[in-house]
Every structure is written in C-alpha cells, then in structure tokens.
Short mmCIF file of C-alpha atoms and ligand atoms in Angstrom, two decimals:
data_model
loop_
_atom_site.label_atom_id
_atom_site.label_comp_id
_atom_site.label_asym_id
_atom_site.label_seq_id
_atom_site.Cartn_x
_atom_site.Cartn_y
_atom_site.Cartn_z
CA MET A 79 -56.58 58.01 -80.66
CA SER A 80 -59.52 59.62 -82.46
CA PRO A 81 -60.90 57.86 -85.55
CA LYS A 82 -59.58 58.87 -88.94
CA PRO A 83 -61.84 61.45 -90.62
CA ALA A 84 -64.28 60.06 -93.18
CA PRO A 85 -62.45 59.88 -96.52
CA ALA A 86 -64.81 62.25 -98.31
CA GLY A 87 -67.80 60.40 -96.87
CA ARG A 88 -66.81 57.15 -98.56
CA ASP A 89 -68.90 54.30 -97.18
CA ARG A 90 -67.37 51.40 -99.11
CA LEU A 91 -64.26 49.78 -97.70
CA ARG A 92 -61.33 49.92 -100.08
CA ILE A 93 -58.59 47.28 -99.92
CA ALA A 94 -55.32 47.56 -101.86
CA ILE A 95 -53.74 44.32 -103.03
CA GLN A 96 -50.84 43.52 -105.33
CA LYS A 97 -51.84 43.60 -109.00
CA ASN A 98 -49.26 41.12 -110.30
CA GLY A 99 -46.85 39.19 -108.18
CA ARG A 100 -46.40 36.59 -105.52
CA LEU A 101 -49.11 37.92 -103.22
CA SER A 102 -51.86 38.69 -105.76
CA GLU A 103 -53.39 35.24 -106.09
CA PRO A 104 -53.26 34.23 -102.42
CA ALA A 105 -54.60 37.66 -101.36
CA ARG A 106 -57.59 37.32 -103.69
CA ALA A 107 -58.12 33.73 -102.61
CA LEU A 108 -58.18 34.77 -98.93
CA LEU A 109 -60.71 37.55 -99.56
CA GLY A 110 -62.68 35.14 -101.75
CA SER A 111 -62.86 32.59 -98.94
CA CYS A 112 -64.26 35.39 -96.77
CA GLY A 113 -67.24 35.27 -99.12
CA LEU A 114 -66.42 38.43 -101.09
CA SER A 115 -66.69 38.69 -104.86
CA TRP A 116 -66.07 41.47 -107.36
CA ARG A 117 -67.05 42.78 -110.70
CA GLU A 118 -63.80 43.65 -112.42
CA SER A 119 -63.43 46.88 -114.32
CA PRO A 120 -62.05 46.45 -117.87
CA ASP A 121 -58.63 47.86 -116.92
CA LYS A 122 -58.66 45.70 -113.80
CA LEU A 123 -57.22 48.35 -111.51
CA PHE A 124 -60.42 48.71 -109.55
CA CYS A 125 -62.79 45.87 -108.67
CA TYR A 126 -66.24 46.79 -107.41
CA GLY A 127 -67.52 44.53 -104.62
CA ASP A 128 -70.59 42.58 -105.75
CA ASN A 129 -72.03 41.29 -102.54
CA ALA A 130 -70.53 43.55 -99.85
CA PRO A 131 -69.36 47.18 -99.73
CA VAL A 132 -65.73 46.13 -100.18
CA ASP A 133 -63.81 47.26 -103.28
CA LEU A 134 -60.32 46.29 -104.40
CA LEU A 135 -57.59 48.46 -105.80
CA LEU A 136 -54.91 46.52 -107.69
CA VAL A 137 -51.53 48.20 -107.33
CA ARG A 138 -47.77 47.64 -106.96
CA ASP A 139 -47.04 46.31 -103.50
CA ASP A 140 -44.69 49.22 -102.73
CA ASP A 141 -47.60 51.67 -103.09
CA ILE A 142 -49.78 49.96 -100.47
CA PRO A 143 -48.43 51.58 -97.26
CA GLY A 144 -48.66 55.06 -98.85
CA LEU A 145 -52.24 54.44 -100.01
CA ILE A 146 -53.23 53.55 -96.44
CA ASP A 147 -51.23 56.47 -95.05
CA SER A 148 -53.07 58.94 -97.25
CA GLY A 149 -56.49 57.37 -96.59
CA LEU A 150 -57.03 56.57 -100.29
CA CYS A 151 -57.31 52.93 -99.22
CA ASP A 152 -58.45 51.66 -95.84
CA LEU A 153 -56.70 48.30 -95.74
CA GLY A 154 -54.05 46.49 -97.75
CA ILE A 155 -52.47 43.07 -98.12
CA VAL A 156 -48.71 43.41 -98.36
CA GLY A 157 -45.48 41.74 -97.21
CA ARG A 158 -44.38 42.72 -93.70
CA ASN A 159 -40.99 43.50 -95.29
CA VAL A 160 -42.51 46.34 -97.36
CA LEU A 161 -44.51 47.68 -94.42
CA VAL A 162 -41.56 47.68 -92.01
CA GLU A 163 -39.19 49.15 -94.62
CA GLN A 164 -41.52 52.06 -95.28
CA ALA A 165 -42.14 52.60 -91.56
CA SER A 166 -38.34 52.64 -90.97
CA GLU A 167 -37.99 55.16 -93.81
CA ARG A 168 -40.47 57.45 -92.06
CA ASP A 169 -38.64 56.91 -88.80
CA GLU A 170 -35.47 58.22 -90.42
CA THR A 171 -37.23 61.39 -91.51
CA GLY A 172 -39.07 61.78 -88.20
CA LYS A 173 -42.45 61.46 -89.93
CA PRO A 174 -44.77 59.03 -88.11
CA ALA A 175 -46.27 56.26 -90.24
CA ASN A 176 -50.03 56.15 -90.33
CA PHE A 177 -50.11 52.44 -91.16
CA ARG A 178 -49.43 49.29 -89.19
CA GLU A 179 -49.85 45.53 -89.30
CA TRP A 180 -53.35 44.44 -88.30
CA ARG A 181 -53.07 40.68 -88.87
CA ALA A 182 -50.44 38.19 -90.03
CA LEU A 183 -51.98 36.14 -92.83
CA GLY A 184 -49.86 32.99 -92.98
CA PHE A 185 -48.75 33.07 -96.64
CA GLY A 186 -45.92 34.71 -98.61
CA GLY A 187 -43.42 33.63 -95.95
CA CYS A 188 -39.80 34.72 -96.43
CA ARG A 189 -36.99 36.34 -94.45
CA LEU A 190 -34.85 39.39 -94.97
CA SER A 191 -31.39 37.93 -94.54
CA LEU A 192 -27.86 39.17 -94.57
CA ALA A 193 -25.85 36.97 -96.94
CA VAL A 194 -22.08 36.90 -97.32
CA PRO A 195 -19.79 35.19 -99.85
CA ASN A 196 -19.44 31.45 -99.19
CA GLU A 197 -15.74 31.78 -98.40
CA TRP A 198 -16.36 34.23 -95.52
CA ASP A 199 -15.90 32.83 -92.06
CA TRP A 200 -18.82 34.63 -90.37
CA ARG A 201 -18.11 35.73 -86.83
CA GLY A 202 -20.79 38.40 -86.35
CA PRO A 203 -22.04 41.85 -87.42
CA ALA A 204 -18.79 43.58 -86.38
CA GLN A 205 -17.28 42.06 -89.52
CA LEU A 206 -19.42 44.43 -91.59
CA GLN A 207 -17.63 47.55 -90.34
CA ASP A 208 -16.79 49.79 -93.34
CA ARG A 209 -18.11 47.17 -95.81
CA ARG A 210 -20.62 47.76 -98.61
CA ILE A 211 -24.07 46.14 -98.31
CA ALA A 212 -26.34 45.92 -101.37
CA THR A 213 -30.08 45.83 -100.61
CA SER A 214 -33.57 46.89 -101.69
CA TYR A 215 -34.36 47.47 -97.99
CA PRO A 216 -32.02 50.35 -97.07
CA ALA A 217 -34.00 51.80 -94.15
CA LEU A 218 -34.42 48.41 -92.48
CA THR A 219 -30.75 47.59 -93.08
CA ARG A 220 -29.59 50.94 -91.68
CA ALA A 221 -31.81 50.53 -88.60
CA TRP A 222 -30.31 47.09 -88.00
CA LEU A 223 -26.75 48.38 -88.46
CA ARG A 224 -27.46 51.15 -85.92
CA GLU A 225 -28.69 48.54 -83.44
CA GLN A 226 -25.50 46.54 -83.98
CA GLY A 227 -23.36 49.65 -83.58
CA VAL A 228 -21.75 49.01 -86.95
CA GLN A 229 -21.00 51.55 -89.66
CA ALA A 230 -21.25 50.28 -93.20
CA GLU A 231 -22.15 51.68 -96.60
CA VAL A 232 -25.67 50.78 -97.75
CA LEU A 233 -26.01 50.57 -101.52
CA VAL A 234 -29.61 50.67 -102.78
CA LEU A 235 -30.45 48.32 -105.66
CA SER A 236 -34.00 47.72 -106.83
CA GLY A 237 -33.39 44.26 -108.30
CA SER A 238 -30.78 41.52 -108.82
CA VAL A 239 -29.27 42.37 -105.47
CA GLU A 240 -27.60 38.99 -105.08
CA ILE A 241 -25.34 39.50 -108.07
CA ALA A 242 -23.73 42.66 -106.60
CA PRO A 243 -20.84 40.91 -104.79
CA ARG A 244 -19.83 39.02 -107.95
CA LEU A 245 -19.87 42.28 -109.90
CA GLY A 246 -17.71 43.92 -107.25
CA GLN A 247 -20.44 46.48 -106.46
CA ALA A 248 -20.80 45.38 -102.85
CA ASP A 249 -19.23 42.98 -100.33
CA VAL A 250 -22.42 41.45 -98.94
CA VAL A 251 -26.18 41.62 -99.56
CA CYS A 252 -29.31 41.98 -97.49
CA ASP A 253 -32.14 40.39 -99.43
CA LEU A 254 -35.38 38.42 -99.23
CA VAL A 255 -34.83 34.68 -99.04
CA SER A 256 -37.30 31.83 -99.13
CA SER A 257 -35.56 28.63 -100.28
CA GLY A 258 -32.06 30.13 -100.43
CA ALA A 259 -31.54 28.74 -103.96
CA THR A 260 -30.88 32.18 -105.52
CA LEU A 261 -28.27 32.96 -102.89
CA SER A 262 -26.41 29.70 -103.32
CA ALA A 263 -26.52 30.08 -107.11
CA ASN A 264 -24.58 33.30 -106.51
CA GLN A 265 -22.10 31.73 -104.08
CA LEU A 266 -23.62 33.51 -101.09
CA LYS A 267 -24.76 32.10 -97.74
CA PRO A 268 -27.31 33.61 -95.34
CA VAL A 269 -25.75 34.30 -91.96
CA CYS A 270 -28.28 36.41 -90.09
CA ASP A 271 -32.03 37.20 -90.36
CA LEU A 272 -33.11 40.82 -89.97
CA LEU A 273 -36.83 40.14 -90.33
CA GLN A 274 -39.22 37.18 -90.56
CA SER A 275 -41.81 38.18 -93.10
CA GLU A 276 -45.16 37.01 -94.42
CA ALA A 277 -48.18 38.68 -96.01
CA VAL A 278 -50.08 40.85 -93.55
CA LEU A 279 -53.31 42.77 -93.47
CA ALA A 280 -52.27 46.39 -93.00
CA GLY A 281 -54.49 49.22 -91.84
CA PRO A 282 -54.22 52.68 -90.35
CA VAL A 283 -52.80 53.29 -86.88
CA ALA A 284 -55.97 55.12 -85.82
CA ASP A 285 -59.46 53.57 -85.86
CA LEU A 286 -61.29 53.60 -89.16
CA ASP A 287 -64.07 56.05 -89.78
CA PRO A 288 -67.35 54.75 -88.26
CA LEU A 289 -68.84 54.54 -91.78
CA LEU A 290 -66.24 51.88 -92.62
CA ALA A 291 -65.43 50.34 -89.24
CA GLY A 292 -68.41 47.96 -89.23
CA THR A 293 -67.47 46.49 -92.61
CA ALA A 294 -63.82 46.20 -91.54
CA GLN A 295 -64.88 44.35 -88.36
CA MET A 296 -66.97 41.96 -90.43
CA LEU A 297 -63.99 41.29 -92.67
CA LEU A 298 -61.63 40.77 -89.72
CA ARG A 299 -64.03 38.28 -88.13
CA ARG A 300 -64.18 36.35 -91.39
CA ILE A 301 -60.40 36.45 -91.88
CA ASP A 302 -59.92 35.17 -88.32
CA GLY A 303 -62.43 32.41 -89.06
CA VAL A 304 -60.65 31.43 -92.29
CA MET A 305 -57.26 31.42 -90.56
CA ARG A 306 -58.53 29.30 -87.68
CA ILE A 307 -59.93 26.58 -89.87
CA ARG A 308 -56.98 26.48 -92.25
CA ASP A 309 -55.60 22.94 -91.82
CA SER A 310 -58.21 22.26 -89.14
CA LYS A 311 -60.57 19.33 -88.74
CA LEU A 312 -63.51 18.74 -86.46
CA LEU A 313 -63.09 15.56 -84.45
CA MET A 314 -66.30 14.02 -83.11
CA PHE A 315 -66.44 11.05 -80.77
CA GLN A 316 -68.02 9.61 -77.68
CA ALA A 317 -66.26 8.71 -74.46
CA PRO A 318 -67.28 7.49 -70.98
CA ARG A 319 -66.91 10.27 -68.40
CA GLY A 320 -64.03 8.42 -66.70
CA SER A 321 -61.89 8.33 -69.89
CA VAL A 322 -62.33 11.96 -70.90
CA ALA A 323 -59.16 13.22 -69.21
CA ASP A 324 -57.05 10.48 -70.89
CA VAL A 325 -58.62 11.19 -74.26
CA LEU A 326 -58.08 14.95 -74.04
CA ARG A 327 -54.44 14.43 -73.11
CA LEU A 328 -54.03 12.93 -76.58
CA LEU A 329 -55.35 16.12 -78.19
CA PRO A 330 -52.82 18.78 -77.15
CA ASP A 331 -53.25 20.77 -80.36
CA ALA A 332 -57.06 20.87 -80.19
CA GLU A 333 -59.14 23.82 -79.08
CA PRO A 334 -61.11 23.22 -75.84
CA ALA A 335 -63.57 20.41 -76.51
CA THR A 336 -67.34 20.75 -76.24
CA SER A 337 -69.12 17.85 -74.59
CA TYR A 338 -72.66 16.90 -73.73
CA ALA A 339 -74.17 13.87 -72.03
CA VAL A 340 -75.87 11.27 -74.21
CA ASP A 341 -79.19 10.11 -72.67
CA GLY A 342 -78.17 11.81 -69.43
CA GLY A 343 -75.90 8.82 -68.77
CA ASP A 344 -72.22 8.17 -68.30
CA LEU A 345 -71.39 8.55 -71.99
CA LEU A 346 -70.38 11.96 -73.30
CA ALA A 347 -70.61 13.08 -76.93
CA MET A 348 -67.64 15.32 -77.64
CA GLN A 349 -66.30 17.49 -80.39
CA ALA A 350 -62.98 19.26 -80.70
CA LEU A 351 -61.43 21.43 -83.39
CA CYS A 352 -57.99 19.96 -84.13
CA HIS A 353 -55.19 21.80 -85.89
CA GLY A 354 -52.99 19.84 -88.25
CA VAL A 355 -53.58 16.35 -89.60
CA VAL A 356 -55.58 13.87 -87.56
CA THR A 357 -53.80 10.64 -88.49
CA TRP A 358 -55.05 7.05 -88.29
CA GLN A 359 -52.48 6.48 -85.59
CA ARG A 360 -53.94 9.31 -83.51
CA LEU A 361 -57.44 7.85 -83.93
CA GLU A 362 -56.21 4.42 -82.79
CA GLU A 363 -54.59 5.95 -79.68
CA LEU A 364 -57.82 7.80 -78.90
CA LYS A 365 -59.75 4.58 -79.24
CA ARG A 366 -57.38 2.78 -76.85
CA ALA A 367 -57.91 5.63 -74.37
CA GLY A 368 -61.66 5.00 -74.42
CA ALA A 369 -63.06 7.08 -77.29
CA ARG A 370 -65.69 5.53 -79.56
CA GLY A 371 -67.44 6.45 -82.82
CA LEU A 372 -64.55 8.67 -83.93
CA MET A 373 -65.27 10.85 -86.91
CA VAL A 374 -63.04 13.47 -88.58
CA LEU A 375 -64.91 16.16 -90.51
CA PRO A 376 -63.69 18.99 -92.71
CA VAL A 377 -64.58 22.49 -91.48
CA GLU A 378 -65.99 24.81 -94.09
CA ARG A 379 -66.67 28.04 -92.22
CA MET A 380 -66.25 29.31 -88.73
CA LEU A 381 -67.46 32.42 -86.93
CA ALA A 382 -66.30 32.74 -83.34
P1 ATP B 52 -44.52 44.72 -107.56
O1 ATP B 52 -44.54 44.67 -109.04
O2 ATP B 52 -45.90 44.69 -106.97
O3 ATP B 52 -43.66 45.83 -107.01
P2 ATP B 52 -42.46 42.95 -106.47
O4 ATP B 52 -41.57 42.46 -107.55
O5 ATP B 52 -41.98 44.03 -105.57
O6 ATP B 52 -43.87 43.32 -107.11
P3 ATP B 52 -42.93 40.19 -105.61
O7 ATP B 52 -41.66 39.60 -106.13
O8 ATP B 52 -44.20 39.79 -106.27
O9 ATP B 52 -42.86 41.78 -105.48
O10 ATP B 52 -43.00 39.84 -104.06
C1 ATP B 52 -44.06 40.28 -103.26
C2 ATP B 52 -43.81 39.86 -101.83
O11 ATP B 52 -43.74 38.44 -101.75
C3 ATP B 52 -42.50 40.32 -101.21
O12 ATP B 52 -42.54 41.67 -100.79
C4 ATP B 52 -42.40 39.36 -100.03
O13 ATP B 52 -43.20 39.81 -98.94
C5 ATP B 52 -43.03 38.08 -100.57
N1 ATP B 52 -42.06 37.00 -100.87
C6 ATP B 52 -42.17 35.71 -100.48
N2 ATP B 52 -41.10 34.99 -100.88
C7 ATP B 52 -40.30 35.81 -101.55
C8 ATP B 52 -39.04 35.65 -102.21
N3 ATP B 52 -38.41 34.49 -102.26
N4 ATP B 52 -38.52 36.73 -102.83
C9 ATP B 52 -39.15 37.91 -102.82
N5 ATP B 52 -40.34 38.11 -102.18
C10 ATP B 52 -40.91 37.09 -101.54
ZN1 ZN B 53 -42.59 45.86 -105.27
#
C-alpha cells in the first residue's frame, strides 16, 4: 500500500491519548518512559513535545480512531474495544477503516463479556434468540451474534449498561468487565467473552508519510524496549563450561544468554535477561547447578 499523503506537510508526529480516564495516566507514563516530555498548553488539549518532534492531543477515547482515520493524528493510545467497535461499525456500512492496532501495550486490561442474570442456566448463545441485549458496543455485539447465527435485539446504551436488566429494559448485557464486581452487584454473571481488550497503540493501515515515519519508528523501538524490560531483570553469573546447559535449563523464561570466556579458560561469564521475578530459590537452584557470583540487576533502558 502506498504511504499516506503528508498531512499538509506536517513534520511533527501527533499522538492522540485520552484526556481524562483510565488510560490517560498510564499512556502518558509509557510515553514518558520512552524519554518524551511536553510543554502543556494552558487548556491542556495540545501538548507540544519538548525534546522530540512528538506532540500530544488530549481527547475523548472514542474520538481517537476517527482522528487517525482522517489523518489529523498519526497515532493514538486507545482500548482495543474502542478500536474494534469502530472498525466493526465501518464494516457494517461497507466503509474500510483506515486505522488498526500497531502494538498491544499491556495495560488497561479488560474483557467485553456477555452477562446474564444470575438465575439463568446458561447453555450457549442460542439462548439469546429474540432476546434484548443492552450494550455500548453494538457493532461488535451484532458481529458476534451474526457469527453465532442468532437473532437478537441490540439496545444501545452509553452508560450504566449493567442496570438495564433490573430496569426491565433488556434481558442481558454485553459490557466491559475487569474484576466483575459491578456485574455481581447487579445480580449478573459473565458467561462468554466477546473480546479480550487492553490499551493498544493504534495507527493508520497504510505507512506513515516519510516525514513522520522516522519519528514513528524511533518511538516504536523505544516502546518495544520499554515493554521488554517491564518486569525484567538482568541476571549475571559465572559458570564452568560443563555446567552451562544445566544452568540454562533453569532459566526457561530468560532471553538467550550472552556468554564470554573469562581469562580464556573453562569459566564463562554469562548474562541473561529474565522476565518475571528472580527469586532467592531460583538463585539457590542456579548455584547448585554450578553457577557462581550470581547478581540480579534492574534494567533501566533497552534498545534492541
Ligand atoms: P472518555 O471520557 O474518554 O470517553 P470513557 O468513560 O469512555 O472515557 P474509561 O472509563 O476511562 O472511558 O475507559 C477507558 C478504557 O479503559 C476502556 O475503553 C477500556 O479499554 C479500559 N478499561 C479497563 N478496565 C475497564 C473497566 N473495568 N471498565 C471500563 N473500561 C475499562
Ligand atoms: Zn469513551
């Protein structure tokens, strides 16, 4: 596909993030840990990038796919649920979406779940035939119903979806769930997940304009680096050549280890990036397998 035309010759990358809400803080924190900083405008809708040509636009999350679609913004951080809903909406009207998920970002996790009254004995989607489903995600819900071959009425509510069955507005709901506490407070139980969601970096379907592509690549490399070192530790140790295989077997969640000979002898100095917690117990097992001088270090930055 040919690159998107230059948005009026703009050479600063523009990223849309949520102004107020669950994703605003973590989105800013992620971009901050990529080394970006901003000068905020007094109305705080536009933040001018201080140290890189990357500006922020602070908006409602629902506006983010449309801003990318129209080229007013190049990238956005938004829940997959919003992105997929708006893509399904376009599908229904036969209009292709010019936005897609570029990266999953590992925060803002939730699921779009179908929830039914506690007293229902759930046997499967066929039970929804001719029922009323309340949701803020009508296009996604309709697409799912089509896949299941079920016909049901989809009632669109923009908030307080989970109260609809108690009010007699709907029989069941299709709503975002994280802990499930809101559902159970309304005597509902989740029975089926339509979508696993988390915050994602969204961008256009086509390549970005060459004026912006370099900056976007730089940002992606940094985001990948930040994601890789999240919950990661560098493990350094020494091991005799003959024990290396046994030692590495104890590090199944580590990235391939780097090793080099110490004094050209039998002893190897090794380092491995480990994901998750490196416990005392793990260190003791490594020591029994032949490792020595074990050291666990925090990782601050990483560029692959
Ligand atoms: P806006 O004012 O920007 O339209 P909003 O009310 O639509 O905000 P939030 O409630 O801040 O949105 O949620 C933003 C995103 O957070 C959701 O789209 C979803 O991806 C994610 N999220 C994570 N957990 C939950 C949850 N339990 N309920 C709702 N959204 C959740
Ligand atoms: Zn919203």
